[in-house]
PDB file of C-alpha atoms and ligand atoms in Angstrom:
ATOM      1  CA  MET A   1       0.106   0.017  -0.133  1.00 48.00           C
ATOM      2  CA  SER A   2       1.429   3.508  -0.984  1.00 51.00           C
ATOM      3  CA  PRO A   3       1.352   6.203   1.923  1.00 50.00           C
ATOM      4  CA  ASP A   4      -1.249   8.032  -0.177  1.00 52.00           C
ATOM      5  CA  GLN A   5      -3.470   4.748  -0.294  1.00 51.00           C
ATOM      6  CA  GLY A   6      -2.669   4.141   3.206  1.00 50.00           C
ATOM      7  CA  ARG A   7      -4.108   7.518   4.183  1.00 47.00           C
ATOM      8  CA  ARG A   8      -7.202   6.977   2.194  1.00 47.00           C
ATOM      9  CA  PHE A   9      -7.730   3.636   3.796  1.00 47.00           C
ATOM     10  CA  TRP A  10      -7.423   5.177   7.178  1.00 47.00           C
ATOM     11  CA  LEU A  11      -9.735   8.014   6.257  1.00 44.00           C
ATOM     12  CA  THR A  12     -12.476   5.688   5.006  1.00 46.00           C
ATOM     13  CA  ARG A  13     -12.161   3.665   8.296  1.00 46.00           C
ATOM     14  CA  ALA A  14     -12.468   6.771  10.388  1.00 45.00           C
ATOM     15  CA  LEU A  15     -15.453   8.027   8.463  1.00 41.00           C
ATOM     16  CA  ALA A  16     -17.165   4.833   8.988  1.00 46.00           C
ATOM     17  CA  ALA A  17     -16.277   4.696  12.575  1.00 44.00           C
ATOM     18  CA  VAL A  18     -17.918   8.276  12.873  1.00 40.00           C
ATOM     19  CA  GLY A  19     -21.022   7.235  11.160  1.00 42.00           C
ATOM     20  CA  ALA A  20     -21.407   4.153  13.427  1.00 42.00           C
ATOM     21  CA  ALA A  21     -21.119   6.488  16.452  1.00 39.00           C
ATOM     22  CA  ALA A  22     -23.689   8.849  15.106  1.00 39.00           C
ATOM     23  CA  VAL A  23     -26.237   6.013  14.498  1.00 38.00           C
ATOM     24  CA  ALA A  24     -25.362   4.664  18.084  1.00 36.00           C
ATOM     25  CA  GLY A  25     -26.065   8.091  19.238  1.00 34.00           C
ATOM     26  CA  CYS A  26     -29.527   8.330  17.643  1.00 37.00           C
ATOM     27  CA  ASP A  27     -30.603   4.902  19.176  1.00 37.00           C
ATOM     28  CA  GLN A  28     -29.444   6.045  22.712  1.00 42.00           C
ATOM     29  CA  ILE A  29     -31.584   9.245  22.254  1.00 42.00           C
ATOM     30  CA  ALA A  30     -34.507   7.290  20.993  1.00 44.00           C
ATOM     31  CA  HIS A  31     -34.259   5.156  24.209  1.00 45.00           C
ATOM     32  CA  SER A  32     -33.831   8.029  26.663  1.00 51.00           C
ATOM     33  CA  PRO A  33     -37.178   9.303  28.064  1.00 52.00           C
ATOM     34  CA  LYS A  34     -35.397  12.546  29.025  1.00 54.00           C
ATOM     35  CA  ALA A  35     -33.768  13.136  25.517  1.00 50.00           C
ATOM     36  CA  LEU A  36     -37.205  12.430  24.023  1.00 48.00           C
ATOM     37  CA  ALA A  37     -38.874  15.001  26.483  1.00 57.00           C
ATOM     38  CA  VAL A  38     -36.371  17.450  25.215  1.00 57.00           C
ATOM     39  CA  ILE A  39     -37.000  16.769  21.641  1.00 52.00           C
ATOM     40  CA  GLY A  40     -40.683  16.714  22.387  1.00 59.00           C
ATOM     41  CA  ALA A  41     -40.448  20.214  23.888  1.00 65.00           C
ATOM     42  CA  ALA A  42     -38.337  21.533  21.017  1.00 64.00           C
ATOM     43  CA  GLU A  43     -40.862  20.186  18.557  1.00 58.00           C
ATOM     44  CA  GLN A  44     -43.842  21.816  20.437  1.00 64.00           C
ATOM     45  CA  LEU A  45     -41.951  25.112  20.437  1.00 67.00           C
ATOM     46  CA  ASN A  46     -41.147  24.746  16.674  1.00 63.00           C
ATOM     47  CA  ARG A  47     -44.817  23.974  15.989  1.00 59.00           C
ATOM     48  CA  ARG A  48     -45.809  27.383  18.001  1.00 64.00           C
ATOM     49  CA  VAL A  49     -43.082  29.341  15.970  1.00 66.00           C
ATOM     50  CA  GLN A  50     -44.205  27.702  12.724  1.00 60.00           C
ATOM     51  CA  ARG A  51     -47.805  28.492  13.340  1.00 61.00           C
ATOM     52  CA  LEU A  52     -46.882  32.343  13.506  1.00 65.00           C
ATOM     53  CA  VAL A  53     -45.122  32.133  10.282  1.00 70.00           C
ATOM     54  CA  THR A  54     -46.750  29.512   8.288  1.00 81.00           C
ATOM     55  CA  PRO A  55     -48.504  30.660   5.081  1.00 91.00           C
ATOM     56  CA  ARG A  56     -52.269  30.572   5.075  1.00 92.00           C
ATOM     57  CA  GLU A  57     -52.171  27.937   2.372  1.00 91.00           C
ATOM     58  CA  ALA A  58     -50.081  25.598   4.509  1.00 95.00           C
ATOM     59  CA  LEU A  59     -51.891  22.211   5.382  1.00 96.00           C
ATOM     60  CA  ALA A  60     -53.145  21.597   9.045  1.00 97.00           C
ATOM     61  CA  PRO A  61     -51.639  18.469  10.612  1.00 97.00           C
ATOM     62  CA  GLU A  62     -53.199  15.176   9.801  1.00 98.00           C
ATOM     63  CA  PHE A  63     -53.171  12.186  12.033  1.00 98.00           C
ATOM     64  CA  SER A  64     -53.403   8.498  11.913  1.00 98.00           C
ATOM     65  CA  GLU A  65     -56.380   6.084  12.057  1.00 98.00           C
ATOM     66  CA  ALA A  66     -55.153   5.053  15.572  1.00 98.00           C
ATOM     67  CA  GLU A  67     -55.341   8.407  16.767  1.00 98.00           C
ATOM     68  CA  ILE A  68     -58.965   8.831  15.791  1.00 98.00           C
ATOM     69  CA  ALA A  69     -61.361   9.463  19.053  1.00 98.00           C
ATOM     70  CA  PRO A  70     -64.042   6.732  19.584  1.00 95.00           C
ATOM     71  CA  VAL A  71     -66.674   9.259  19.850  1.00 95.00           C
ATOM     72  CA  PHE A  72     -66.448  12.652  18.340  1.00 98.00           C
ATOM     73  CA  ARG A  73     -67.701  14.991  20.916  1.00 97.00           C
ATOM     74  CA  PRO A  74     -70.848  17.153  19.766  1.00 98.00           C
ATOM     75  CA  ASN A  75     -70.993  20.592  20.682  1.00 98.00           C
ATOM     76  CA  GLY A  76     -73.401  23.693  20.201  1.00 98.00           C
ATOM     77  CA  GLU A  77     -76.504  22.935  18.531  1.00 98.00           C
ATOM     78  CA  THR A  78     -76.915  19.106  18.174  1.00 98.00           C
ATOM     79  CA  GLU A  79     -80.736  18.836  17.213  1.00 98.00           C
ATOM     80  CA  PRO A  80     -82.046  21.815  15.193  1.00 97.00           C
ATOM     81  CA  SER A  81     -85.688  22.222  15.929  1.00 96.00           C
ATOM     82  CA  ASN A  82     -86.477  23.974  12.726  1.00 96.00           C
ATOM     83  CA  PRO A  83     -89.623  22.115  11.011  1.00 96.00           C
ATOM     84  CA  ASP A  84     -88.240  22.093   7.594  1.00 97.00           C
ATOM     85  CA  TYR A  85     -84.932  20.570   8.973  1.00 98.00           C
ATOM     86  CA  ILE A  86     -87.058  17.990  10.981  1.00 98.00           C
ATOM     87  CA  ALA A  87     -88.864  17.083   7.709  1.00 98.00           C
ATOM     88  CA  LEU A  88     -85.586  16.771   5.615  1.00 98.00           C
ATOM     89  CA  LEU A  89     -84.204  14.507   8.540  1.00 98.00           C
ATOM     90  CA  ALA A  90     -87.290  12.311   8.543  1.00 98.00           C
ATOM     91  CA  ASN A  91     -86.639  11.476   4.864  1.00 97.00           C
ATOM     92  CA  ASN A  92     -82.985  10.949   5.537  1.00 97.00           C
ATOM     93  CA  PHE A  93     -82.122  14.061   3.568  1.00 98.00           C
ATOM     94  CA  ALA A  94     -83.334  12.649   0.389  1.00 98.00           C
ATOM     95  CA  ASP A  95     -84.938  15.911  -0.566  1.00 98.00           C
ATOM     96  CA  TRP A  96     -82.281  18.253   0.916  1.00 98.00           C
ATOM     97  CA  ARG A  97     -80.429  20.294  -1.553  1.00 98.00           C
ATOM     98  CA  LEU A  98     -77.493  22.421  -0.986  1.00 99.00           C
ATOM     99  CA  GLN A  99     -78.047  25.807  -2.596  1.00 98.00           C
ATOM    100  CA  VAL A 100     -74.943  27.688  -3.981  1.00 99.00           C
ATOM    101  CA  GLY A 101     -75.772  31.316  -4.842  1.00 98.00           C
ATOM    102  CA  GLY A 102     -75.056  34.876  -4.559  1.00 98.00           C
ATOM    103  CA  LEU A 103     -72.254  36.210  -6.602  1.00 98.00           C
ATOM    104  CA  VAL A 104     -71.740  33.207  -8.936  1.00 98.00           C
ATOM    105  CA  GLU A 105     -72.480  32.878 -12.634  1.00 98.00           C
ATOM    106  CA  ARG A 106     -74.216  29.348 -12.442  1.00 98.00           C
ATOM    107  CA  PRO A 107     -76.135  28.889  -9.259  1.00 98.00           C
ATOM    108  CA  LEU A 108     -76.161  25.252  -8.130  1.00 98.00           C
ATOM    109  CA  SER A 109     -78.611  23.089  -6.250  1.00 98.00           C
ATOM    110  CA  LEU A 110     -76.850  19.801  -5.135  1.00 98.00           C
ATOM    111  CA  SER A 111     -78.268  16.546  -3.760  1.00 98.00           C
ATOM    112  CA  LEU A 112     -76.214  14.560  -1.333  1.00 98.00           C
ATOM    113  CA  THR A 113     -75.301  11.987  -4.197  1.00 98.00           C
ATOM    114  CA  GLU A 114     -74.109  14.687  -6.447  1.00 98.00           C
ATOM    115  CA  LEU A 115     -71.961  16.079  -3.536  1.00 98.00           C
ATOM    116  CA  ARG A 116     -70.614  12.548  -2.995  1.00 98.00           C
ATOM    117  CA  SER A 117     -69.639  12.159  -6.556  1.00 98.00           C
ATOM    118  CA  ALA A 118     -67.983  15.759  -6.793  1.00 98.00           C
ATOM    119  CA  PRO A 119     -63.975  16.077  -6.201  1.00 98.00           C
ATOM    120  CA  GLY A 120     -63.591  14.990  -2.396  1.00 98.00           C
ATOM    121  CA  ARG A 121     -61.214  14.584   0.211  1.00 98.00           C
ATOM    122  CA  THR A 122     -60.732  12.571   3.348  1.00 98.00           C
ATOM    123  CA  GLN A 123     -58.684  13.721   6.193  1.00 98.00           C
ATOM    124  CA  ILE A 124     -57.844  12.944   9.751  1.00 98.00           C
ATOM    125  CA  THR A 125     -57.710  16.309  11.707  1.00 98.00           C
ATOM    126  CA  ARG A 126     -57.955  17.604  15.072  1.00 98.00           C
ATOM    127  CA  HIS A 127     -60.892  19.951  15.935  1.00 98.00           C
ATOM    128  CA  ASP A 128     -59.886  22.601  18.443  1.00 98.00           C
ATOM    129  CA  CYS A 129     -62.831  24.191  20.346  1.00 97.00           C
ATOM    130  CA  VAL A 130     -62.494  27.733  21.558  1.00 96.00           C
ATOM    131  CA  GLU A 131     -63.750  26.288  24.975  1.00 96.00           C
ATOM    132  CA  GLY A 132     -60.534  24.295  25.273  1.00 96.00           C
ATOM    133  CA  TRP A 133     -61.130  20.730  24.114  1.00 97.00           C
ATOM    134  CA  SER A 134     -60.077  19.022  21.082  1.00 98.00           C
ATOM    135  CA  CYS A 135     -61.153  15.846  19.226  1.00 98.00           C
ATOM    136  CA  ILE A 136     -59.466  14.005  16.273  1.00 98.00           C
ATOM    137  CA  GLY A 137     -61.797  12.672  13.552  1.00 98.00           C
ATOM    138  CA  LYS A 138     -61.852  11.363  10.008  1.00 98.00           C
ATOM    139  CA  TRP A 139     -63.949  13.664   7.475  1.00 99.00           C
ATOM    140  CA  SER A 140     -64.824  12.969   4.125  1.00 99.00           C
ATOM    141  CA  GLY A 141     -66.441  15.606   1.892  1.00 99.00           C
ATOM    142  CA  ALA A 142     -66.579  17.498  -1.419  1.00 99.00           C
ATOM    143  CA  ARG A 143     -63.770  19.950  -1.734  1.00 98.00           C
ATOM    144  CA  LEU A 144     -65.334  23.477  -1.683  1.00 98.00           C
ATOM    145  CA  GLY A 145     -62.904  25.075  -4.266  1.00 98.00           C
ATOM    146  CA  PRO A 146     -63.881  22.904  -7.215  1.00 98.00           C
ATOM    147  CA  LEU A 147     -67.519  23.491  -6.190  1.00 98.00           C
ATOM    148  CA  LEU A 148     -67.034  27.233  -6.455  1.00 98.00           C
ATOM    149  CA  GLN A 149     -65.323  26.859  -9.714  1.00 98.00           C
ATOM    150  CA  ARG A 150     -68.361  24.974 -11.055  1.00 98.00           C
ATOM    151  CA  ALA A 151     -70.625  27.723  -9.948  1.00 98.00           C
ATOM    152  CA  GLY A 152     -68.230  30.258 -11.239  1.00 98.00           C
ATOM    153  CA  LEU A 153     -67.445  33.088  -8.863  1.00 98.00           C
ATOM    154  CA  LYS A 154     -67.943  36.462 -10.100  1.00 98.00           C
ATOM    155  CA  PRO A 155     -64.894  38.909  -9.917  1.00 98.00           C
ATOM    156  CA  GLN A 156     -66.560  40.865  -7.095  1.00 98.00           C
ATOM    157  CA  ALA A 157     -66.980  37.848  -4.741  1.00 98.00           C
ATOM    158  CA  ARG A 158     -64.777  38.097  -1.564  1.00 98.00           C
ATOM    159  CA  TYR A 159     -66.205  35.764   0.970  1.00 98.00           C
ATOM    160  CA  ILE A 160     -68.321  32.556   1.246  1.00 99.00           C
ATOM    161  CA  VAL A 161     -71.215  32.608   3.712  1.00 99.00           C
ATOM    162  CA  PHE A 162     -72.566  29.392   5.035  1.00 99.00           C
ATOM    163  CA  HIS A 163     -76.251  29.392   6.199  1.00 98.00           C
ATOM    164  CA  CYS A 164     -77.408  26.997   8.696  1.00 98.00           C
ATOM    165  CA  ALA A 165     -80.606  25.222   9.738  1.00 98.00           C
ATOM    166  CA  ASP A 166     -80.271  26.183  13.393  1.00 98.00           C
ATOM    167  CA  GLU A 167     -81.335  29.371  15.202  1.00 97.00           C
ATOM    168  CA  TRP A 168     -80.287  30.515  18.619  1.00 98.00           C
ATOM    169  CA  PHE A 169     -81.928  32.581  21.433  1.00 97.00           C
ATOM    170  CA  GLY A 170     -85.474  31.947  20.031  1.00 94.00           C
ATOM    171  CA  PRO A 171     -87.912  29.618  18.311  1.00 91.00           C
ATOM    172  CA  PRO A 172     -87.446  28.766  14.676  1.00 89.00           C
ATOM    173  CA  GLY A 173     -88.324  31.798  12.518  1.00 92.00           C
ATOM    174  CA  ARG A 174     -87.801  34.214  15.396  1.00 95.00           C
ATOM    175  CA  GLY A 175     -84.365  33.160  16.484  1.00 97.00           C
ATOM    176  CA  VAL A 176     -80.818  34.197  15.474  1.00 98.00           C
ATOM    177  CA  PRO A 177     -79.794  32.041  12.410  1.00 98.00           C
ATOM    178  CA  TYR A 178     -76.307  30.364  12.936  1.00 98.00           C
ATOM    179  CA  TYR A 179     -73.965  31.292  10.046  1.00 98.00           C
ATOM    180  CA  GLU A 180     -70.355  31.649   9.333  1.00 99.00           C
ATOM    181  CA  SER A 181     -67.953  33.005   6.583  1.00 98.00           C
ATOM    182  CA  ILE A 182     -64.570  32.411   5.240  1.00 98.00           C
ATOM    183  CA  ASP A 183     -62.466  34.378   2.695  1.00 98.00           C
ATOM    184  CA  LEU A 184     -61.242  32.909  -0.558  1.00 98.00           C
ATOM    185  CA  ILE A 185     -57.839  31.784   0.696  1.00 97.00           C
ATOM    186  CA  ASP A 186     -59.558  29.340   2.961  1.00 98.00           C
ATOM    187  CA  ALA A 187     -62.427  28.440   0.408  1.00 98.00           C
ATOM    188  CA  PHE A 188     -59.849  27.274  -2.060  1.00 98.00           C
ATOM    189  CA  HIS A 189     -57.441  25.664   0.786  1.00 98.00           C
ATOM    190  CA  PRO A 190     -57.192  21.937  -0.374  1.00 98.00           C
ATOM    191  CA  GLN A 191     -58.391  20.801   3.335  1.00 98.00           C
ATOM    192  CA  THR A 192     -61.588  22.962   3.104  1.00 98.00           C
ATOM    193  CA  ILE A 193     -64.412  20.491   2.453  1.00 99.00           C
ATOM    194  CA  LEU A 194     -68.113  20.258   2.943  1.00 99.00           C
ATOM    195  CA  ALA A 195     -68.059  16.852   4.940  1.00 99.00           C
ATOM    196  CA  TYR A 196     -70.988  14.491   4.614  1.00 99.00           C
ATOM    197  CA  ASP A 197     -69.122  11.590   6.449  1.00 98.00           C
ATOM    198  CA  LEU A 198     -67.501  11.308   9.902  1.00 98.00           C
ATOM    199  CA  ASN A 199     -65.294   8.328  10.434  1.00 98.00           C
ATOM    200  CA  GLY A 200     -66.544   6.463   7.322  1.00 98.00           C
ATOM    201  CA  GLN A 201     -70.311   6.796   8.308  1.00 98.00           C
ATOM    202  CA  PRO A 202     -72.888   9.559   7.232  1.00 98.00           C
ATOM    203  CA  LEU A 203     -72.536  12.503   9.487  1.00 98.00           C
ATOM    204  CA  PRO A 204     -74.586  11.898  12.667  1.00 98.00           C
ATOM    205  CA  MET A 205     -77.084  14.715  13.426  1.00 98.00           C
ATOM    206  CA  ALA A 206     -75.238  15.907  16.388  1.00 98.00           C
ATOM    207  CA  ASN A 207     -72.314  16.670  14.335  1.00 98.00           C
ATOM    208  CA  GLY A 208     -74.006  18.595  11.526  1.00 98.00           C
ATOM    209  CA  ALA A 209     -76.043  16.364   9.350  1.00 98.00           C
ATOM    210  CA  PRO A 210     -76.384  16.289   6.414  1.00 98.00           C
ATOM    211  CA  LEU A 211     -73.364  18.601   5.701  1.00 99.00           C
ATOM    212  CA  ARG A 212     -70.904  20.541   7.692  1.00 99.00           C
ATOM    213  CA  LEU A 213     -67.843  22.679   6.840  1.00 99.00           C
ATOM    214  CA  ARG A 214     -64.388  21.776   7.666  1.00 99.00           C
ATOM    215  CA  VAL A 215     -61.914  24.634   7.492  1.00 98.00           C
ATOM    216  CA  GLU A 216     -59.006  23.015   9.355  1.00 98.00           C
ATOM    217  CA  ARG A 217     -56.733  26.022   9.978  1.00 97.00           C
ATOM    218  CA  GLN A 218     -59.326  27.636  12.162  1.00 98.00           C
ATOM    219  CA  LEU A 219     -61.226  26.978  15.359  1.00 98.00           C
ATOM    220  CA  GLY A 220     -64.200  24.812  15.719  1.00 98.00           C
ATOM    221  CA  TYR A 221     -67.105  27.548  15.602  1.00 98.00           C
ATOM    222  CA  LYS A 222     -66.076  28.355  12.223  1.00 98.00           C
ATOM    223  CA  MET A 223     -66.962  24.672  11.125  1.00 98.00           C
ATOM    224  CA  ALA A 224     -70.620  25.544  10.198  1.00 99.00           C
ATOM    225  CA  LYS A 225     -72.944  22.528  10.863  1.00 99.00           C
ATOM    226  CA  PHE A 226     -76.340  21.783   9.300  1.00 98.00           C
ATOM    227  CA  VAL A 227     -75.297  23.935   6.168  1.00 99.00           C
ATOM    228  CA  MET A 228     -78.328  24.630   3.939  1.00 98.00           C
ATOM    229  CA  ARG A 229     -77.235  27.480   1.546  1.00 98.00           C
ATOM    230  CA  ILE A 230     -73.738  28.788   0.499  1.00 98.00           C
ATOM    231  CA  GLU A 231     -73.580  32.382  -0.612  1.00 98.00           C
ATOM    232  CA  ALA A 232     -70.603  34.323  -2.395  1.00 98.00           C
ATOM    233  CA  VAL A 233     -70.746  37.921  -1.342  1.00 98.00           C
ATOM    234  CA  GLU A 234     -68.546  41.047  -1.602  1.00 98.00           C
ATOM    235  CA  SER A 235     -69.113  42.264   1.874  1.00 98.00           C
ATOM    236  CA  LEU A 236     -70.202  40.627   4.986  1.00 98.00           C
ATOM    237  CA  ALA A 237     -71.863  43.862   6.410  1.00 98.00           C
ATOM    238  CA  GLY A 238     -75.478  43.181   5.630  1.00 94.00           C
ATOM    239  CA  ILE A 239     -75.616  39.834   7.005  1.00 98.00           C
ATOM    240  CA  GLY A 240     -76.271  39.280  10.741  1.00 98.00           C
ATOM    241  CA  ARG A 241     -74.698  41.783  12.690  1.00 98.00           C
ATOM    242  CA  GLY A 242     -72.144  42.310  10.090  1.00 98.00           C
ATOM    243  CA  LYS A 243     -69.232  40.574  11.742  1.00 98.00           C
ATOM    244  CA  GLY A 244     -69.306  37.505   9.394  1.00 98.00           C
ATOM    245  CA  GLY A 245     -70.733  34.794  11.787  1.00 98.00           C
ATOM    246  CA  PHE A 246     -72.942  33.851  14.691  1.00 98.00           C
ATOM    247  CA  TRP A 247     -70.291  33.641  17.214  1.00 98.00           C
ATOM    248  CA  PRO A 248     -68.114  36.738  15.642  1.00 98.00           C
ATOM    249  CA  ASP A 249     -71.347  38.795  16.112  1.00 98.00           C
ATOM    250  CA  GLN A 250     -71.088  37.826  19.714  1.00 97.00           C
ATOM    251  CA  GLY A 251     -67.599  39.205  19.893  1.00 97.00           C
ATOM    252  CA  TYR A 252     -65.393  36.247  18.787  1.00 98.00           C
ATOM    253  CA  GLU A 253     -62.661  36.812  16.149  1.00 97.00           C
ATOM    254  CA  TRP A 254     -63.846  36.530  12.628  1.00 98.00           C
ATOM    255  CA  TYR A 255     -60.542  34.808  11.557  1.00 97.00           C
ATOM    256  CA  ALA A 256     -59.946  32.134  14.410  1.00 96.00           C
ATOM    257  CA  GLY A 257     -56.524  30.817  13.055  1.00 95.00           C
ATOM    258  CA  ILE A 258     -54.830  27.990  15.098  1.00 92.00           C
TER     259      ILE A 258
HETATM  260  N1  LIG B 301     -74.795  25.385  12.856  1.00 88.51           N
HETATM  261  C1  LIG B 301     -74.034  25.298  13.715  1.00 88.51           C
HETATM  262  N2  LIG B 301     -72.614  25.140  13.666  1.00 88.51           N
HETATM  263  C2  LIG B 301     -71.851  24.989  14.404  1.00 88.51           C
HETATM  264  C3  LIG B 301     -72.087  25.156  15.803  1.00 88.51           C
HETATM  265  C4  LIG B 301     -73.659  25.458  16.235  1.00 88.51           C
HETATM  266  O1  LIG B 301     -74.102  25.574  17.378  1.00 88.51           O
HETATM  267  N3  LIG B 301     -74.518  25.337  15.128  1.00 88.51           N
HETATM  268  N4  LIG B 301     -71.213  25.059  16.861  1.00 88.51           N
HETATM  269  C5  LIG B 301     -69.857  25.296  16.470  1.00 88.51           C
HETATM  270  C6  LIG B 301     -68.969  24.969  17.558  1.00 88.51           C
HETATM  271  S1  LIG B 301     -68.729  26.086  18.709  1.00 88.51           S
HETATM  272  C7  LIG B 301     -68.165  23.961  17.433  1.00 88.51           C
HETATM  273  S2  LIG B 301     -66.855  23.634  18.513  1.00 88.51           S
HETATM  274  C8  LIG B 301     -68.206  22.800  16.349  1.00 88.51           C
HETATM  275  C9  LIG B 301     -68.534  21.500  17.064  1.00 88.51           C
HETATM  276  O2  LIG B 301     -68.868  20.501  16.059  1.00 88.51           O
HETATM  277  P1  LIG B 301     -69.226  19.159  16.629  1.00 88.51           P
HETATM  278  O3  LIG B 301     -70.688  19.201  17.150  1.00 88.51           O
HETATM  279  O4  LIG B 301     -68.886  18.135  15.490  1.00 88.51           O
HETATM  280  O5  LIG B 301     -68.023  18.733  17.810  1.00 88.51           O
HETATM  281  O6  LIG B 301     -69.286  23.199  15.476  1.00 88.51           O
HETATM  282  C10 LIG B 301     -69.484  24.645  15.252  1.00 88.51           C
HETATM  283  N5  LIG B 301     -70.583  24.784  14.096  1.00 88.51           N
HETATM  284 MO1  LIG B 302     -66.563  25.603  19.698  1.00 88.51          MO
END
């Protein structure tokens, strides 16, 4: 072996040894609870920092089947008392249609069967309620973006409003209707869907049957349940008290980013 070859030989051996040590190091970290805790904390901090700087288009985290909660906790209205809703429910929503209107070129009226054959998405996500609880569920639904493209948004359209079947603080017809709204960035986000299934089964009434919004980068109150009608608008001023949603009208943030 020439001196040059010798140096190369030892250099290769040395590099291999460093590599092995690094692998052993990883293994040790993986077996040390303390090291894992440090990494866990760093990851949590990372997520918090990331949240501040993540672009609006970024995807919300998705989870595994094993992480799905056995029961998805219902919250808010769970049983609308509106007679029209009760009649639709009695017929298993066979007569229900989602109306898509407002500032669109071609208003749509879609049955559940039509929505099920529209471009869709399934996602396992964590729902965070402003009241301090979270729940992981698997949602399947029609992607809102392609539906809006089908309807053809007029250039003035800036927000999408979701009108729901339930009313608060009073009997049907005399209460305050639940509604919500999002901007076009969220409307065309790939995880924004109109969900008809929860955990592979038709959406239970308590969770918003027959259709509820999933807008995964925001808090739970944005995820309108019992959606009857979608409206594209230029301004939120004329709807409810003008703040863009039932809870925003009561003082909550309109953009409830998480
Ligand atoms: N129409 C309607 N949508 C609604 C509500 C409601 O009361 N009515 N509650 C909101 C709140 S505060 C939360 S946390 C979620 C609860 O969804 P869940 O019942 O599937 O848990 O729905 C949101 N969407
Ligand atoms: Mo909530």
